[in-house]
mmCIF file of N, CA and C in Angstrom:
data_model
loop_
_atom_site.group_PDB
_atom_site.id
_atom_site.type_symbol
_atom_site.label_atom_id
_atom_site.label_comp_id
_atom_site.label_asym_id
_atom_site.label_seq_id
_atom_site.Cartn_x
_atom_site.Cartn_y
_atom_site.Cartn_z
ATOM 1 N N MET A 5 -51.251 4.825 53.929
ATOM 2 C CA MET A 5 -51.251 5.040 55.174
ATOM 3 C C MET A 5 -51.680 6.393 55.483
ATOM 4 N N GLU A 6 -52.441 6.814 56.183
ATOM 5 C CA GLU A 6 -52.970 8.002 56.477
ATOM 6 C C GLU A 6 -52.191 8.978 57.452
ATOM 7 N N TYR A 7 -51.991 10.088 57.155
ATOM 8 C CA TYR A 7 -51.345 11.102 57.913
ATOM 9 C C TYR A 7 -52.234 11.899 58.929
ATOM 10 N N PHE A 8 -52.201 11.742 60.096
ATOM 11 C CA PHE A 8 -53.072 12.878 61.055
ATOM 12 C C PHE A 8 -52.199 13.866 61.406
ATOM 13 N N PHE A 9 -52.737 15.093 61.568
ATOM 14 C CA PHE A 9 -52.155 16.028 62.186
ATOM 15 C C PHE A 9 -53.405 17.041 62.996
ATOM 16 N N THR A 10 -53.672 17.074 64.060
ATOM 17 C CA THR A 10 -54.667 17.971 64.587
ATOM 18 C C THR A 10 -54.189 19.383 64.480
ATOM 19 N N TRP A 11 -55.253 20.139 63.882
ATOM 20 C CA TRP A 11 -54.962 21.658 63.858
ATOM 21 C C TRP A 11 -56.171 22.380 63.898
ATOM 22 N N LYS A 12 -56.199 23.201 64.951
ATOM 23 C CA LYS A 12 -57.652 23.951 65.091
ATOM 24 C C LYS A 12 -58.662 23.084 65.061
ATOM 25 N N SER A 13 -58.635 21.863 65.761
ATOM 26 C CA SER A 13 -59.701 21.036 66.122
ATOM 27 C C SER A 13 -60.138 20.326 64.582
ATOM 28 N N ARG A 14 -59.310 20.189 63.750
ATOM 29 C CA ARG A 14 -59.799 19.219 62.826
ATOM 30 C C ARG A 14 -58.493 18.378 62.491
ATOM 31 N N ARG A 15 -58.801 17.450 61.615
ATOM 32 C CA ARG A 15 -57.804 16.447 61.211
ATOM 33 C C ARG A 15 -57.627 16.552 59.716
ATOM 34 N N ILE A 16 -56.256 16.576 59.418
ATOM 35 C CA ILE A 16 -55.644 16.464 58.087
ATOM 36 C C ILE A 16 -55.139 15.154 57.788
ATOM 37 N N ALA A 17 -55.833 14.414 56.726
ATOM 38 C CA ALA A 17 -55.415 13.222 56.602
ATOM 39 C C ALA A 17 -54.522 13.022 55.301
ATOM 40 N N ASP A 18 -54.638 14.269 54.700
ATOM 41 C CA ASP A 18 -53.815 14.177 53.021
ATOM 42 C C ASP A 18 -52.622 14.728 53.579
ATOM 43 N N PRO A 19 -51.319 14.036 53.183
ATOM 44 C CA PRO A 19 -49.962 14.759 53.452
ATOM 45 C C PRO A 19 -49.630 15.874 52.640
ATOM 46 N N VAL A 20 -50.498 16.103 51.323
ATOM 47 C CA VAL A 20 -50.043 17.429 50.821
ATOM 48 C C VAL A 20 -50.745 18.264 51.343
ATOM 49 N N THR A 21 -51.737 18.326 51.812
ATOM 50 C CA THR A 21 -52.680 19.329 52.625
ATOM 51 C C THR A 21 -51.892 19.623 53.690
ATOM 52 N N LEU A 22 -51.219 18.663 54.327
ATOM 53 C CA LEU A 22 -50.763 19.022 55.869
ATOM 54 C C LEU A 22 -49.389 19.792 55.413
ATOM 55 N N ASP A 23 -48.570 19.614 54.344
ATOM 56 C CA ASP A 23 -47.259 20.180 53.917
ATOM 57 C C ASP A 23 -47.846 21.574 53.801
ATOM 58 N N THR A 24 -48.848 21.897 52.876
ATOM 59 C CA THR A 24 -49.397 23.301 52.683
ATOM 60 C C THR A 24 -49.809 24.040 53.808
ATOM 61 N N GLU A 25 -50.645 23.388 54.831
ATOM 62 C CA GLU A 25 -50.651 24.041 55.870
ATOM 63 C C GLU A 25 -49.766 24.419 56.796
ATOM 64 N N LEU A 26 -48.907 23.556 56.831
ATOM 65 C CA LEU A 26 -47.463 23.814 57.818
ATOM 66 C C LEU A 26 -46.698 24.924 57.100
ATOM 67 N N THR A 27 -46.392 24.920 55.780
ATOM 68 C CA THR A 27 -45.774 26.041 55.312
ATOM 69 C C THR A 27 -46.232 27.342 55.527
ATOM 70 N N ALA A 28 -47.788 27.464 55.198
ATOM 71 C CA ALA A 28 -48.386 28.723 55.447
ATOM 72 C C ALA A 28 -48.253 28.978 56.988
ATOM 73 N N TRP A 29 -48.264 28.269 57.987
ATOM 74 C CA TRP A 29 -48.075 28.562 59.174
ATOM 75 C C TRP A 29 -46.754 29.288 59.482
ATOM 76 N N GLN A 30 -45.581 28.497 59.150
ATOM 77 C CA GLN A 30 -44.303 28.685 59.002
ATOM 78 C C GLN A 30 -44.143 29.976 58.785
ATOM 79 N N GLN A 31 -44.580 30.363 57.600
ATOM 80 C CA GLN A 31 -44.461 31.755 56.665
ATOM 81 C C GLN A 31 -45.027 32.567 57.881
ATOM 82 N N GLN A 32 -46.093 32.492 58.059
ATOM 83 C CA GLN A 32 -46.701 33.651 59.179
ATOM 84 C C GLN A 32 -46.067 33.715 60.073
ATOM 85 N N ARG A 33 -45.581 32.698 60.948
ATOM 86 C CA ARG A 33 -44.475 32.669 62.311
ATOM 87 C C ARG A 33 -43.234 33.475 61.803
ATOM 88 N N ASN A 34 -42.757 33.385 60.625
ATOM 89 C CA ASN A 34 -41.643 34.062 60.117
ATOM 90 C C ASN A 34 -41.742 35.492 59.950
ATOM 91 N N LEU A 35 -42.938 35.956 59.238
ATOM 92 C CA LEU A 35 -43.334 37.435 59.189
ATOM 93 C C LEU A 35 -43.495 38.006 60.522
ATOM 94 N N GLU A 36 -44.324 37.318 61.726
ATOM 95 C CA GLU A 36 -44.340 37.719 62.917
ATOM 96 C C GLU A 36 -43.030 37.926 63.594
ATOM 97 N N GLN A 37 -41.864 37.331 62.998
ATOM 98 C CA GLN A 37 -40.693 37.232 63.782
ATOM 99 C C GLN A 37 -40.984 36.564 65.094
ATOM 100 N N ALA A 38 -41.603 35.636 65.087
ATOM 101 C CA ALA A 38 -41.915 34.733 66.285
ATOM 102 C C ALA A 38 -40.709 34.088 66.998
ATOM 103 N N TYR A 39 -40.836 34.121 68.228
ATOM 104 C CA TYR A 39 -39.646 33.408 68.979
ATOM 105 C C TYR A 39 -39.911 32.579 70.249
ATOM 106 N N VAL A 40 -39.248 31.841 70.672
ATOM 107 C CA VAL A 40 -39.660 31.117 71.873
ATOM 108 C C VAL A 40 -38.935 31.809 73.290
ATOM 109 N N VAL A 41 -39.714 31.792 74.150
ATOM 110 C CA VAL A 41 -39.334 32.593 75.539
ATOM 111 C C VAL A 41 -39.068 31.290 76.136
ATOM 112 N N TRP A 42 -37.607 30.945 76.454
ATOM 113 C CA TRP A 42 -37.209 29.649 77.302
ATOM 114 C C TRP A 42 -37.744 30.010 78.722
ATOM 115 N N ARG A 43 -37.979 29.118 79.404
ATOM 116 C CA ARG A 43 -38.428 29.271 80.834
ATOM 117 C C ARG A 43 -37.133 29.252 81.798
ATOM 118 N N PHE A 44 -35.813 28.856 81.243
ATOM 119 C CA PHE A 44 -34.623 28.762 82.256
ATOM 120 C C PHE A 44 -33.365 28.806 81.349
ATOM 121 N N THR A 45 -32.417 29.174 81.824
ATOM 122 C CA THR A 45 -31.339 29.456 81.267
ATOM 123 C C THR A 45 -30.855 28.090 81.045
ATOM 124 N N THR A 46 -29.427 28.141 80.065
ATOM 125 C CA THR A 46 -28.646 26.828 79.968
ATOM 126 C C THR A 46 -27.921 26.404 81.215
ATOM 127 N N GLN A 47 -27.420 27.247 82.077
ATOM 128 C CA GLN A 47 -26.940 26.761 83.343
ATOM 129 C C GLN A 47 -27.966 26.283 84.301
ATOM 130 N N ASP A 48 -29.320 26.921 84.154
ATOM 131 C CA ASP A 48 -30.379 26.152 84.929
ATOM 132 C C ASP A 48 -30.800 24.688 84.749
ATOM 133 N N ALA A 49 -30.968 24.750 83.318
ATOM 134 C CA ALA A 49 -31.010 23.302 82.554
ATOM 135 C C ALA A 49 -30.104 22.353 83.025
ATOM 136 N N ARG A 50 -28.694 22.768 83.108
ATOM 137 C CA ARG A 50 -27.666 21.976 83.459
ATOM 138 C C ARG A 50 -27.925 21.198 84.820
ATOM 139 N N VAL A 51 -28.383 22.241 85.799
ATOM 140 C CA VAL A 51 -28.634 21.754 87.262
ATOM 141 C C VAL A 51 -29.859 21.194 87.523
ATOM 142 N N LYS A 52 -30.874 21.181 86.724
ATOM 143 C CA LYS A 52 -32.214 20.711 86.790
ATOM 144 C C LYS A 52 -32.161 19.287 86.036
ATOM 145 N N LEU A 53 -31.365 19.116 84.979
ATOM 146 C CA LEU A 53 -31.279 17.838 84.176
ATOM 147 C C LEU A 53 -29.905 17.324 84.164
ATOM 148 N N ARG A 54 -29.344 17.412 85.619
ATOM 149 C CA ARG A 54 -28.076 16.855 85.786
ATOM 150 C C ARG A 54 -28.057 15.281 85.492
ATOM 151 N N SER A 55 -28.841 14.742 86.071
ATOM 152 C CA SER A 55 -28.877 13.163 85.699
ATOM 153 C C SER A 55 -28.926 12.761 84.272
ATOM 154 N N LEU A 56 -29.602 13.723 83.447
ATOM 155 C CA LEU A 56 -29.713 13.228 82.021
ATOM 156 C C LEU A 56 -28.538 13.697 81.290
ATOM 157 N N TYR A 57 -27.543 14.775 81.648
ATOM 158 C CA TYR A 57 -26.536 14.889 80.992
ATOM 159 C C TYR A 57 -25.326 14.797 81.830
ATOM 160 N N PRO A 58 -24.670 13.554 81.812
ATOM 161 C CA PRO A 58 -23.371 13.382 83.207
ATOM 162 C C PRO A 58 -22.351 14.353 82.485
ATOM 163 N N ASN A 59 -21.448 14.702 83.594
ATOM 164 C CA ASN A 59 -20.358 15.648 83.238
ATOM 165 C C ASN A 59 -19.112 14.631 82.673
ATOM 166 N N ARG A 60 -18.706 15.223 81.166
ATOM 167 C CA ARG A 60 -17.663 14.512 80.899
ATOM 168 C C ARG A 60 -16.230 15.040 81.068
ATOM 169 N N ALA A 61 -16.424 16.276 81.833
ATOM 170 C CA ALA A 61 -15.074 16.879 81.953
ATOM 171 C C ALA A 61 -14.056 15.958 82.822
ATOM 172 N N ASN A 62 -14.418 14.893 83.747
ATOM 173 C CA ASN A 62 -13.629 14.287 84.516
ATOM 174 C C ASN A 62 -12.743 13.435 83.593
#
């Protein structure tokens, strides 16, 4: 079975190489203290995604 991961316009077919590449990327992101800027708050998500998350309080 081949493993494909598109990374910087190239394909990685070897799972060992994929793991090495992802580990290096993860370490770099951790060093940069990268974080996610969420587009909306939890409360906004509850309103927007109300149909996906039914109210269980009843």
